[in-house]
PDB file of N, CA and C in Angstrom:
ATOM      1  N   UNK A   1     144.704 185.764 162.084  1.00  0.00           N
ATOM      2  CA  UNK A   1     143.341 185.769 162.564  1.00  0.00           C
ATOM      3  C   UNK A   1     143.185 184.781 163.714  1.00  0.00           C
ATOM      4  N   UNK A   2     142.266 185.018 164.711  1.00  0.00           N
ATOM      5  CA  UNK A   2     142.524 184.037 166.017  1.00  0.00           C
ATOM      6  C   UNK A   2     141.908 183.133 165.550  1.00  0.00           C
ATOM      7  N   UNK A   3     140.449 183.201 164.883  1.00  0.00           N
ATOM      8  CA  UNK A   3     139.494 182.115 164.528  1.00  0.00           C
ATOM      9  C   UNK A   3     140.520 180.696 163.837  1.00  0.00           C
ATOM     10  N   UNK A   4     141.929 181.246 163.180  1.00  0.00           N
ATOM     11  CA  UNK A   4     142.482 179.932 162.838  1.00  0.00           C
ATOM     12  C   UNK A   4     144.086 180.019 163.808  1.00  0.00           C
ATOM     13  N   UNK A   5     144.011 180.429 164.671  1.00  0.00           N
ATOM     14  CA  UNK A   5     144.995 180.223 165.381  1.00  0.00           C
ATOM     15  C   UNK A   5     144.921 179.009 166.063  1.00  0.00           C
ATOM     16  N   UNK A   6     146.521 178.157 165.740  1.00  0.00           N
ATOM     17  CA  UNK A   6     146.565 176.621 165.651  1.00  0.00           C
ATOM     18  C   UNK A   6     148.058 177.176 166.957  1.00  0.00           C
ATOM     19  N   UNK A   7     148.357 176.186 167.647  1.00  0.00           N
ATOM     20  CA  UNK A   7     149.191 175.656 168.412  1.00  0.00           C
ATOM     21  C   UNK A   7     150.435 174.597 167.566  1.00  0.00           C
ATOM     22  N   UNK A   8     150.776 174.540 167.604  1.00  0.00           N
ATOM     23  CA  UNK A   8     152.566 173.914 166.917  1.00  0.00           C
ATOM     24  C   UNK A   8     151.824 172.253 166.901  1.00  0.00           C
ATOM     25  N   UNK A   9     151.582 171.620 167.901  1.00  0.00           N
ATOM     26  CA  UNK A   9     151.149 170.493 168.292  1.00  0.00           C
ATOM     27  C   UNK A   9     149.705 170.139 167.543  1.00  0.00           C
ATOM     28  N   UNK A  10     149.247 171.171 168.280  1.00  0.00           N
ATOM     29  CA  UNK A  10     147.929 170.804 167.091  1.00  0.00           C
ATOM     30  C   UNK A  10     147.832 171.211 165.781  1.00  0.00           C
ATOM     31  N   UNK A  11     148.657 171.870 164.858  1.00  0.00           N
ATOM     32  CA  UNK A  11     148.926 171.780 163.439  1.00  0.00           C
ATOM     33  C   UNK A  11     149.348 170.220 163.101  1.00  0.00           C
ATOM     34  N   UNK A  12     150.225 170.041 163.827  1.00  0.00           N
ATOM     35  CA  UNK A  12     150.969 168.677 163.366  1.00  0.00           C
ATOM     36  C   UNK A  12     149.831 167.474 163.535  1.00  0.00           C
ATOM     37  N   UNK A  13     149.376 167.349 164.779  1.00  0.00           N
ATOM     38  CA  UNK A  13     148.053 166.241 164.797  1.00  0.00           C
ATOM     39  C   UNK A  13     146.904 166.404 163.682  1.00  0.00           C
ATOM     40  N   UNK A  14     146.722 167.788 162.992  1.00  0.00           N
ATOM     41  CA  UNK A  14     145.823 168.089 161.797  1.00  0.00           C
ATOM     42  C   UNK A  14     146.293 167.953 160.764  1.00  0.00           C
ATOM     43  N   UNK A  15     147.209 168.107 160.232  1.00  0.00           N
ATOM     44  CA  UNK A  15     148.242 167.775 159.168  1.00  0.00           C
ATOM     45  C   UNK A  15     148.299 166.141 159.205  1.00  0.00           C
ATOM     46  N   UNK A  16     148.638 165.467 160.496  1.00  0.00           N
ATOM     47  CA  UNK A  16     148.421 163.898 160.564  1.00  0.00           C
ATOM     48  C   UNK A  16     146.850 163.529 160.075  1.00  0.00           C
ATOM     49  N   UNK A  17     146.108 164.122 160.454  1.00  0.00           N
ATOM     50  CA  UNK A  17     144.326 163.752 160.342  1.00  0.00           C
ATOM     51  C   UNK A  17     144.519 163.801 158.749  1.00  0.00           C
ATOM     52  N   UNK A  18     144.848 164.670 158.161  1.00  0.00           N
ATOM     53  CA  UNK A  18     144.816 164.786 156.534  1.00  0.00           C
ATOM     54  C   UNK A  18     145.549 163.462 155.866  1.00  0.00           C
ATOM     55  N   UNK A  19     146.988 163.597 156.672  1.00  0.00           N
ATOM     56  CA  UNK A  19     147.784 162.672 155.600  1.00  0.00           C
ATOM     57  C   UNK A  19     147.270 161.221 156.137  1.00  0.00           C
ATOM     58  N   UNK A  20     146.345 160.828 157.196  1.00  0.00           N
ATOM     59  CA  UNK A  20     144.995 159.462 157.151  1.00  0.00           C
ATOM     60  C   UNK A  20     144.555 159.590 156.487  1.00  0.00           C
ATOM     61  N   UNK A  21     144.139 160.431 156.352  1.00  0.00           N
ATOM     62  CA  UNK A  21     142.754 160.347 155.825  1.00  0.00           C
ATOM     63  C   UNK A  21     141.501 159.278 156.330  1.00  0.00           C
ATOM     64  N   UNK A  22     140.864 158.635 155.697  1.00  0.00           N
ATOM     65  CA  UNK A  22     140.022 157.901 156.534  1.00  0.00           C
ATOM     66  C   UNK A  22     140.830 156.769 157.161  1.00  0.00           C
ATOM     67  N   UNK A  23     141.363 156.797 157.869  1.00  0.00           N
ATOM     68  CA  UNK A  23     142.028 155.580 158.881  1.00  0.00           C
ATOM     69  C   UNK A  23     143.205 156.646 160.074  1.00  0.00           C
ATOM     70  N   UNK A  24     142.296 157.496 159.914  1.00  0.00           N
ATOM     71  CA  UNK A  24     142.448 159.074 161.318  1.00  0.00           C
ATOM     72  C   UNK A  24     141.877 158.857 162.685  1.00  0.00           C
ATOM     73  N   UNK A  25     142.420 157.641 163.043  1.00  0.00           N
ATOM     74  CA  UNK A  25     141.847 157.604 164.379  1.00  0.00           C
ATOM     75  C   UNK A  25     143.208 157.779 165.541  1.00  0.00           C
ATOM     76  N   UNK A  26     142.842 157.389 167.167  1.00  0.00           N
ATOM     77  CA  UNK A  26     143.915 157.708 168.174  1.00  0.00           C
ATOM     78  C   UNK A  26     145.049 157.004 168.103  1.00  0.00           C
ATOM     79  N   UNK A  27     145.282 156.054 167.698  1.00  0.00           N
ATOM     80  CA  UNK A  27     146.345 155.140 167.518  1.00  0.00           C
ATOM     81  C   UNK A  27     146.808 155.606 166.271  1.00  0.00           C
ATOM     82  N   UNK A  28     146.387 155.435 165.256  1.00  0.00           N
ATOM     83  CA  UNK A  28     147.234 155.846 163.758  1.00  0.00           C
ATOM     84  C   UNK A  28     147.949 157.279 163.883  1.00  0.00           C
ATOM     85  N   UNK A  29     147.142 157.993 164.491  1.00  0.00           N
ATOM     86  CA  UNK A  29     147.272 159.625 164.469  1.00  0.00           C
ATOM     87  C   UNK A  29     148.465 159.404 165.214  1.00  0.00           C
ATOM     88  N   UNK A  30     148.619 158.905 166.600  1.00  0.00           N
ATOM     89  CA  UNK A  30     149.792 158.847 167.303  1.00  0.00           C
ATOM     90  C   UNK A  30     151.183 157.879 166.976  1.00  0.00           C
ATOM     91  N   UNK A  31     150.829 157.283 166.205  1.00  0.00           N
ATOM     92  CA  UNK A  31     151.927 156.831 165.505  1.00  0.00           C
ATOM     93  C   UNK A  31     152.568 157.292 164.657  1.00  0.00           C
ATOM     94  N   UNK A  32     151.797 157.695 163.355  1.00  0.00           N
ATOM     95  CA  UNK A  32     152.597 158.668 162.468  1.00  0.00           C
ATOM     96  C   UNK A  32     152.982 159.523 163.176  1.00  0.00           C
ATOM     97  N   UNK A  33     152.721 160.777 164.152  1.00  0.00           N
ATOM     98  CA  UNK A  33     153.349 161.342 164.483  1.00  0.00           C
ATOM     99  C   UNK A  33     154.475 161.054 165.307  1.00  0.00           C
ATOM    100  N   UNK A  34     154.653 160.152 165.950  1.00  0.00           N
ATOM    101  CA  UNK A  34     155.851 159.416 166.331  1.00  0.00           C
ATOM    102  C   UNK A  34     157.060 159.063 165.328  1.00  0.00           C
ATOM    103  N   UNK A  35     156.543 158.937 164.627  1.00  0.00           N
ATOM    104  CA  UNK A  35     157.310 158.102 163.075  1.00  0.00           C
ATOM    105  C   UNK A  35     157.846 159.184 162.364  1.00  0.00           C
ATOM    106  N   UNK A  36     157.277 160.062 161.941  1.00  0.00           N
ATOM    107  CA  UNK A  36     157.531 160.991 161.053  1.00  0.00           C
ATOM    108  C   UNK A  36     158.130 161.999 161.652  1.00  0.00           C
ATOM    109  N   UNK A  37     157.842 162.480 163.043  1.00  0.00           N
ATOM    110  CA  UNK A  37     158.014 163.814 163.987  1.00  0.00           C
ATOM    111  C   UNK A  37     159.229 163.167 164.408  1.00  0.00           C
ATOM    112  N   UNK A  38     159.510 161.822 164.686  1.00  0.00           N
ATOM    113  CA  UNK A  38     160.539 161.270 166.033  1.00  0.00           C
ATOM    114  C   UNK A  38     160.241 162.182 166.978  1.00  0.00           C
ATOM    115  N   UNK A  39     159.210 162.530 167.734  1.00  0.00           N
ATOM    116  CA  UNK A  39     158.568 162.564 168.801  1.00  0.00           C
ATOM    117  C   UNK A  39     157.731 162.019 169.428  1.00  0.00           C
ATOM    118  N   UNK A  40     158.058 161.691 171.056  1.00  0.00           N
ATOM    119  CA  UNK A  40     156.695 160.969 171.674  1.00  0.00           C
ATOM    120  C   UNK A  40     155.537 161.804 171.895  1.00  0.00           C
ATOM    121  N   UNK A  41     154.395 161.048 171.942  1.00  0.00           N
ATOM    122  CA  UNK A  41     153.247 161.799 172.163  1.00  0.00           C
ATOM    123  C   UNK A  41     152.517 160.799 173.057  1.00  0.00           C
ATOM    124  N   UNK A  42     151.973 161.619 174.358  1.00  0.00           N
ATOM    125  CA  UNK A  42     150.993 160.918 175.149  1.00  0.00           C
ATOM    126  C   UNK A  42     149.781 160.613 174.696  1.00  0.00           C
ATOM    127  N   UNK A  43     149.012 159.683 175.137  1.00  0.00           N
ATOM    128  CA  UNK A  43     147.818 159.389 174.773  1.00  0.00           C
ATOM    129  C   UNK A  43     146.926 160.933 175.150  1.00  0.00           C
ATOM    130  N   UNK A  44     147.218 161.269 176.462  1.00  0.00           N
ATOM    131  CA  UNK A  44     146.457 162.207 177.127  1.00  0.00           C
ATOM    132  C   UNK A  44     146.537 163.628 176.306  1.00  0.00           C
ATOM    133  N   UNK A  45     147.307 163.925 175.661  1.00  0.00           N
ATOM    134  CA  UNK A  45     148.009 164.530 175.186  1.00  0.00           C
ATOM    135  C   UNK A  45     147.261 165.326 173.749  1.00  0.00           C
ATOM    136  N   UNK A  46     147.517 163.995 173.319  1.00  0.00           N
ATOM    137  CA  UNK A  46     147.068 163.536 171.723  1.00  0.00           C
ATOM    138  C   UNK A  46     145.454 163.740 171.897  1.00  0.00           C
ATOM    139  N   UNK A  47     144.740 162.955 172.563  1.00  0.00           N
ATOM    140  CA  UNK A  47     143.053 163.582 173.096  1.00  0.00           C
ATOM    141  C   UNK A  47     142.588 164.457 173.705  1.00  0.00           C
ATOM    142  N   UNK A  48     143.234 165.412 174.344  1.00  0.00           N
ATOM    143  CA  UNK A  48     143.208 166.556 174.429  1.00  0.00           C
ATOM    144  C   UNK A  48     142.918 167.302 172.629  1.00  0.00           C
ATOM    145  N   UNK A  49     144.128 167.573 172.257  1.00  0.00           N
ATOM    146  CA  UNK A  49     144.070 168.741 171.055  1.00  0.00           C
ATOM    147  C   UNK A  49     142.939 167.596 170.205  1.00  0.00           C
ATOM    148  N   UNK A  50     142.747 166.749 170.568  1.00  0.00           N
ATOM    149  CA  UNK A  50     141.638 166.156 169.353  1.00  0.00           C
ATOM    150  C   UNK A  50     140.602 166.804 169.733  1.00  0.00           C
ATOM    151  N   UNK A  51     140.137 166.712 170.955  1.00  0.00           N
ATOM    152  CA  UNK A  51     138.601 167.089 171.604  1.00  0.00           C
ATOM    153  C   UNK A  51     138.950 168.638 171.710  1.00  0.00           C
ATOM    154  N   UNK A  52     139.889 169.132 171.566  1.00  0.00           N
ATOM    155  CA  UNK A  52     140.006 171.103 171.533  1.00  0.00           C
ATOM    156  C   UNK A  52     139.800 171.094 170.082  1.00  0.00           C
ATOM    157  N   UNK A  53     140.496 170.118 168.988  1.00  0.00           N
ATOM    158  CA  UNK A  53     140.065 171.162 167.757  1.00  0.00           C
ATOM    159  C   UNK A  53     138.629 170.542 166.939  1.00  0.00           C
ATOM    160  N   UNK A  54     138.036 169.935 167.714  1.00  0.00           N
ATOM    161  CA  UNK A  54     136.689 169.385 167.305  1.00  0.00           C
ATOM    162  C   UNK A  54     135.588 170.448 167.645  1.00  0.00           C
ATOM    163  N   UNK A  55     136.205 170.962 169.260  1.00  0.00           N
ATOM    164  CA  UNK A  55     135.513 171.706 169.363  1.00  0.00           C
ATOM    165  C   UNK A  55     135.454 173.541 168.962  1.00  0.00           C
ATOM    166  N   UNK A  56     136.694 173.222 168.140  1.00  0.00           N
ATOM    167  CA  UNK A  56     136.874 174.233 167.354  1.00  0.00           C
ATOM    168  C   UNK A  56     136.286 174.624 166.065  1.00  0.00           C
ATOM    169  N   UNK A  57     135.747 173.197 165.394  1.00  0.00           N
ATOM    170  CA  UNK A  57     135.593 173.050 164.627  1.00  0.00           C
ATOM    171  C   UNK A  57     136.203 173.119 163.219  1.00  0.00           C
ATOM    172  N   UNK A  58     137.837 172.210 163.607  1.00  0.00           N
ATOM    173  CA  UNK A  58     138.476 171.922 162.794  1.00  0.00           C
ATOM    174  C   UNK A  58     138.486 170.981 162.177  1.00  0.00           C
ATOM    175  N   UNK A  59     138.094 169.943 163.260  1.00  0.00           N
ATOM    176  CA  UNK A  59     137.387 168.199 163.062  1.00  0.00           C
ATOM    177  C   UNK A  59     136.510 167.921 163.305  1.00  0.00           C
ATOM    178  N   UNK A  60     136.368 166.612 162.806  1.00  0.00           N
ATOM    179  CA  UNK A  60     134.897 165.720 162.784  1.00  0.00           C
ATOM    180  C   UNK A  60     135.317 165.264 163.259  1.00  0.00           C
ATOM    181  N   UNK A  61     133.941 163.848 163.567  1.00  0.00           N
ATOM    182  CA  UNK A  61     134.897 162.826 164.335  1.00  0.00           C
ATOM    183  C   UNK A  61     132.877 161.909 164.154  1.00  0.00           C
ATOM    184  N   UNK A  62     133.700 160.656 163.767  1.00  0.00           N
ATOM    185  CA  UNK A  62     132.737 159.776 163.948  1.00  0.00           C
ATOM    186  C   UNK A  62     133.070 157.903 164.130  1.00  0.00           C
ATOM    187  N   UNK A  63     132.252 157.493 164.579  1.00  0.00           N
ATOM    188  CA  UNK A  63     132.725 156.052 165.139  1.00  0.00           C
ATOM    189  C   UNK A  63     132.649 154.845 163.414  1.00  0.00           C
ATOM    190  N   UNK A  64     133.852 154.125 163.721  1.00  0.00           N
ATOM    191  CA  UNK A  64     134.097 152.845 163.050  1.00  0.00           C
ATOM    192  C   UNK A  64     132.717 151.860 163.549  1.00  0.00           C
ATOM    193  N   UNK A  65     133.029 151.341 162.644  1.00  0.00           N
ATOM    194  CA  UNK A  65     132.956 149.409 162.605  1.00  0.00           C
ATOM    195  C   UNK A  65     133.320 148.975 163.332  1.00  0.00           C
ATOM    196  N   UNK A  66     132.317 148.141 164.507  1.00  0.00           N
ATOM    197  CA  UNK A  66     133.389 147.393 165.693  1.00  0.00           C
ATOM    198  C   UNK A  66     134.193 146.275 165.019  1.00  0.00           C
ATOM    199  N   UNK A  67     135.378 145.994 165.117  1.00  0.00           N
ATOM    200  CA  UNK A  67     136.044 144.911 164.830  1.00  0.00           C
ATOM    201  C   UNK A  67     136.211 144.192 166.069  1.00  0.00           C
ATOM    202  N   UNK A  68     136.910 142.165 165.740  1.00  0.00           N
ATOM    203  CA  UNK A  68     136.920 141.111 166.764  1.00  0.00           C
ATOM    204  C   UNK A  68     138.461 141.975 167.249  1.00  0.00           C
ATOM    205  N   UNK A  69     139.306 142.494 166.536  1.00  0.00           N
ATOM    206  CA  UNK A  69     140.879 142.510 166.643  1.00  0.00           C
ATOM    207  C   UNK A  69     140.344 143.895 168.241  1.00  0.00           C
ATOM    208  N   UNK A  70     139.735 144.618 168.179  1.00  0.00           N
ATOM    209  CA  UNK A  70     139.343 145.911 168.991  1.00  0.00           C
ATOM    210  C   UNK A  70     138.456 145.278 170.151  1.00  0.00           C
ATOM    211  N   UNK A  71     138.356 143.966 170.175  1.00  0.00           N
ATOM    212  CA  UNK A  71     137.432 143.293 171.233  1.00  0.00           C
ATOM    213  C   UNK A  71     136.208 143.856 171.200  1.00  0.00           C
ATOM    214  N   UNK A  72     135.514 144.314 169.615  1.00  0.00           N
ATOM    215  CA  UNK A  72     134.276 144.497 169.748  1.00  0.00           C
ATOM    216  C   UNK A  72     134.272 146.170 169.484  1.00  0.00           C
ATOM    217  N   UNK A  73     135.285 146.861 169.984  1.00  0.00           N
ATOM    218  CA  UNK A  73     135.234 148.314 170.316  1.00  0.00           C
ATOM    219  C   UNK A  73     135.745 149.174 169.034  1.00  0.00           C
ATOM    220  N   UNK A  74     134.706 150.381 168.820  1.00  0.00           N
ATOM    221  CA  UNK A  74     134.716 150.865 167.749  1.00  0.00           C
ATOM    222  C   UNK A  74     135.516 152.308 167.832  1.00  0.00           C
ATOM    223  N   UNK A  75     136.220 152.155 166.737  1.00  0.00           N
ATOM    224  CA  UNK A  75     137.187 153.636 166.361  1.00  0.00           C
ATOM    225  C   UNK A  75     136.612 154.663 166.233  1.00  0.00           C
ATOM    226  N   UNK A  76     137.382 155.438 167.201  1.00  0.00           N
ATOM    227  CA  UNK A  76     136.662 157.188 166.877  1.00  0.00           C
ATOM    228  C   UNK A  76     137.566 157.709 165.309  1.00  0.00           C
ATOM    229  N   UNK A  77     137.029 157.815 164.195  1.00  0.00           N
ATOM    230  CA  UNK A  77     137.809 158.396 162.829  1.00  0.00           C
ATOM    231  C   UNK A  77     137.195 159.758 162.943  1.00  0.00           C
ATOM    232  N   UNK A  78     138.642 160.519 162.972  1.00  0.00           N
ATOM    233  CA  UNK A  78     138.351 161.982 162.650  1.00  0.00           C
ATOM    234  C   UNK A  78     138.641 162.401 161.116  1.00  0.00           C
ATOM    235  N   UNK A  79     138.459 163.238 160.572  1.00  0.00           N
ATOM    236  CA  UNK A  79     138.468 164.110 159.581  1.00  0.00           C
ATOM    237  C   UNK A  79     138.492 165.492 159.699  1.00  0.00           C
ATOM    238  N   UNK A  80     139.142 166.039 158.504  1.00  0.00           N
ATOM    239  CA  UNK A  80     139.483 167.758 158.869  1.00  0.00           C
ATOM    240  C   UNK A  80     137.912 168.250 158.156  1.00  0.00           C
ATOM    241  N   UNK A  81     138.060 169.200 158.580  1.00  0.00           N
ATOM    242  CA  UNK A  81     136.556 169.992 158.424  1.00  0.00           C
ATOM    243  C   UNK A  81     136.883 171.194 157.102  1.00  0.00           C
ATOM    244  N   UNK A  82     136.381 171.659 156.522  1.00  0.00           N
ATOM    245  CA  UNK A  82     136.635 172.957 155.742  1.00  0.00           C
ATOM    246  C   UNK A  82     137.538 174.613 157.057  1.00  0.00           C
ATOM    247  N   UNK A  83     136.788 174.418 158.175  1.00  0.00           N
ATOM    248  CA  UNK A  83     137.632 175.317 158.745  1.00  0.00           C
ATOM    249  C   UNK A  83     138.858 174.755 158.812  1.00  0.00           C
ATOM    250  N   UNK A  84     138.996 173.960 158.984  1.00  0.00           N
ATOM    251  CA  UNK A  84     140.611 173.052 159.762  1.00  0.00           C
ATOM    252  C   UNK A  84     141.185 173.111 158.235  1.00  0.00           C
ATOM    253  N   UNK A  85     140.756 172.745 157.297  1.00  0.00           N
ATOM    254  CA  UNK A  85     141.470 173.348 156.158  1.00  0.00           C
ATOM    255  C   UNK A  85     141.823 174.759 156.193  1.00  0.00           C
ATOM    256  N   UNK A  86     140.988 175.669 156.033  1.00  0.00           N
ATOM    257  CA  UNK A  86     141.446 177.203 156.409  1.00  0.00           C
ATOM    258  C   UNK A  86     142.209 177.522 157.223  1.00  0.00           C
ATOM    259  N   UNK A  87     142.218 176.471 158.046  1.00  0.00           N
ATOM    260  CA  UNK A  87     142.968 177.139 159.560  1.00  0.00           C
ATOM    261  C   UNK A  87     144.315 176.505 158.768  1.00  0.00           C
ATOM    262  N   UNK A  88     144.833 175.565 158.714  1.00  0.00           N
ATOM    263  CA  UNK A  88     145.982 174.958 158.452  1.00  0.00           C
ATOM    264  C   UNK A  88     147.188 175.989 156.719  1.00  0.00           C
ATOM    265  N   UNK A  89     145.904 176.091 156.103  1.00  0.00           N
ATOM    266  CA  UNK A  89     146.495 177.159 155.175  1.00  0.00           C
ATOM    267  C   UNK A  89     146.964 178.412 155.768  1.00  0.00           C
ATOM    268  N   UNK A  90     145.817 178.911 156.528  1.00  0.00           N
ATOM    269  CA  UNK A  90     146.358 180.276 157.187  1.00  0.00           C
ATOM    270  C   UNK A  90     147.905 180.000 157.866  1.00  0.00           C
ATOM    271  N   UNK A  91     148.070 179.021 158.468  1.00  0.00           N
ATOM    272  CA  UNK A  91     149.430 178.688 159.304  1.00  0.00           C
ATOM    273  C   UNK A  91     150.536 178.888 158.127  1.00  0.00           C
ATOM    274  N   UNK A  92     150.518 177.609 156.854  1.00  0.00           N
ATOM    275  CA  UNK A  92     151.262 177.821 156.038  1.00  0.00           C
ATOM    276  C   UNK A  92     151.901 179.084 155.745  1.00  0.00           C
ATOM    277  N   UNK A  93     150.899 179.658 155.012  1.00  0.00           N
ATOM    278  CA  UNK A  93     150.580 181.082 154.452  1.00  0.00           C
ATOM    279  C   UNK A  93     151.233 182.186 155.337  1.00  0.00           C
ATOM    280  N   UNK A  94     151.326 182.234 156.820  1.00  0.00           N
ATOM    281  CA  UNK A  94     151.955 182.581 157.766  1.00  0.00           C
ATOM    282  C   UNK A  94     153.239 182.334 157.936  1.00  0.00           C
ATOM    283  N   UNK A  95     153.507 180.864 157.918  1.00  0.00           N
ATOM    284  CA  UNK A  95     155.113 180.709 157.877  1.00  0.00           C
ATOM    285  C   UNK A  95     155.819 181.886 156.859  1.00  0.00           C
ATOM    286  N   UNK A  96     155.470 180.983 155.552  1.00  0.00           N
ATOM    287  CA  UNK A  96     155.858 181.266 154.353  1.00  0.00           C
ATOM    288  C   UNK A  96     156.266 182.636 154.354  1.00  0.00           C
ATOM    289  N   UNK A  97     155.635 183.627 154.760  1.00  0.00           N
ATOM    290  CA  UNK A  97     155.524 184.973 154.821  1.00  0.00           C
ATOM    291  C   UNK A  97     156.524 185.600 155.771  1.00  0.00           C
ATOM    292  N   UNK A  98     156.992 184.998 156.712  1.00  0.00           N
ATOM    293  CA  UNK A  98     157.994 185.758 157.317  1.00  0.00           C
ATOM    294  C   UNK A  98     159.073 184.536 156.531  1.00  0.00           C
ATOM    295  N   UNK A  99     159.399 183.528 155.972  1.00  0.00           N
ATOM    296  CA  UNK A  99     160.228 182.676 155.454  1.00  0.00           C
ATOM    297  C   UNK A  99     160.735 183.698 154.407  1.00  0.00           C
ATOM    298  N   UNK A 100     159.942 184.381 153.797  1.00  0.00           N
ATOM    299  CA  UNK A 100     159.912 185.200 152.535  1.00  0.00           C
ATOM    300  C   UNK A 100     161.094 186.504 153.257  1.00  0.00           C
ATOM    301  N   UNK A 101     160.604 186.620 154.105  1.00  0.00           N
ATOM    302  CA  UNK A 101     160.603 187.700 154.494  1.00  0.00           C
ATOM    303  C   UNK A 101     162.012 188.628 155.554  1.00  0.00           C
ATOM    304  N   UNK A 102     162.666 186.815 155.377  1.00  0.00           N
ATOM    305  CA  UNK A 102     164.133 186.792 156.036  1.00  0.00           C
ATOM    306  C   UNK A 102     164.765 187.540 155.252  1.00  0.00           C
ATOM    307  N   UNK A 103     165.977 188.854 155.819  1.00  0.00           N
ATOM    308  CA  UNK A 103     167.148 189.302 154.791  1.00  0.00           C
ATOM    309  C   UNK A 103     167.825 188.090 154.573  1.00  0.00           C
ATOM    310  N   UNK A 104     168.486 188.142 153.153  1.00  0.00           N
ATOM    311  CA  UNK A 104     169.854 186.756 152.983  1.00  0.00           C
ATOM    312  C   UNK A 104     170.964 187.119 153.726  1.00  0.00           C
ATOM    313  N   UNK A 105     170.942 188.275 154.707  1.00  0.00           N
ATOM    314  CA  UNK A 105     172.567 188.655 155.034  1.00  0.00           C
ATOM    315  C   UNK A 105     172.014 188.214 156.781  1.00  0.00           C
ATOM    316  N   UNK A 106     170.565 187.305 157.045  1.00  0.00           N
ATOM    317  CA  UNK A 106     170.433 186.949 158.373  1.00  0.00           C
ATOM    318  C   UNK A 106     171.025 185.917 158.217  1.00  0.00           C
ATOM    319  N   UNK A 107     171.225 185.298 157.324  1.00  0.00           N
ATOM    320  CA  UNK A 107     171.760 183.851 157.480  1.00  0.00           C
ATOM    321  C   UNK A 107     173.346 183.612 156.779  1.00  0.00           C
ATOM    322  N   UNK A 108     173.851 184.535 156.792  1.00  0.00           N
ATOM    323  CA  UNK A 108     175.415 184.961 156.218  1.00  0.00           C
ATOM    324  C   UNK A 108     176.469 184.793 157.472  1.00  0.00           C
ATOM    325  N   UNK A 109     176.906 183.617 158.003  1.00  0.00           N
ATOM    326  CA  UNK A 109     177.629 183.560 159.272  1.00  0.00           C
ATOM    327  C   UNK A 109     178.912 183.441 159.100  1.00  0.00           C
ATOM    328  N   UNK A 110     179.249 184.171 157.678  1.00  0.00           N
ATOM    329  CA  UNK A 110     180.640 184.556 157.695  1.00  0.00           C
ATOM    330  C   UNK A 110     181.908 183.198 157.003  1.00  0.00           C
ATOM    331  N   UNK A 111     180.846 182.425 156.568  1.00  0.00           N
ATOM    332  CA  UNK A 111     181.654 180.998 156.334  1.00  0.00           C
ATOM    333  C   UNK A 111     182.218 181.122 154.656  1.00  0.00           C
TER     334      UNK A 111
END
C-alpha cells in the first residue's frame, strides 16, 4: 500500500524513534543509528526523513526541557504515531513474505 510505503533509510530512523523511545531526538536518533547500523548518517540527512515522515504522519515531534548542558536550547523528541506503527508492520509483513517465499534450492550453491 503506498499510504505506508517507507524508504530503507527511513524505516531504520523509525525503528530508531521506537527503540528511544522518549529520549528520540536528532542526536540520539543519529547515533544509534551509527552504532547499531555501522553507518554514517548526515545531520542533513537524518532531518530531512524526520520532517518527511512527520509530515507523513508517521511522527510526532515535540520540544524538551531547555537544559544548561544544551546552552538553554530545547530538544525536538519525536515519537512514532499509530500510522508509523502500521507503516513499519506493513514493511515487516512485506519482507517476511517474500523471505517466506524464497525456493530452498535458491540458496543451494552446490557446497
Amino acid at each position: 500500500m503506498k499510504k505506508y510505503q517507507l524508504g530503507e533509510f527511513e524505516e531504520v530512523v523509525l525503528l530508531t524513534v521506537a527503540v528511544l523511545y522518549n529520549d528520540a531526538y536528532g542526536v540520539s536518533i543519529r547515533q544509534e543509528i551509527e552504532e547499531k547500523m555501522k553507518r554514517k548518517v548526515s545531520v542533513s540527512a537524518l532531518q530531512t526523513a524526520l520532517r518527511r515522515m512527520e509530515s507523513k504522519g508517521f511522527l510526532d515531534s515535540r520540544f524538551g526541557q531547555a537544559t544548561a548542558v544544551r546552552g538553554g536550547k530545547r530538544k525536538r523528541l519525536f515519537a512514532v504515531t499509530p500510522l508509523g506503527k502500521d507503516a513499519l508492520e506493513h514493511a515487516k509483513d512485506t519482507r517476511m513474505k517474500l523471505w517466506e517465499s524464497i525456493p530452498s534450492i535458491a540458496f543451494d550453491f552446490g557446497n
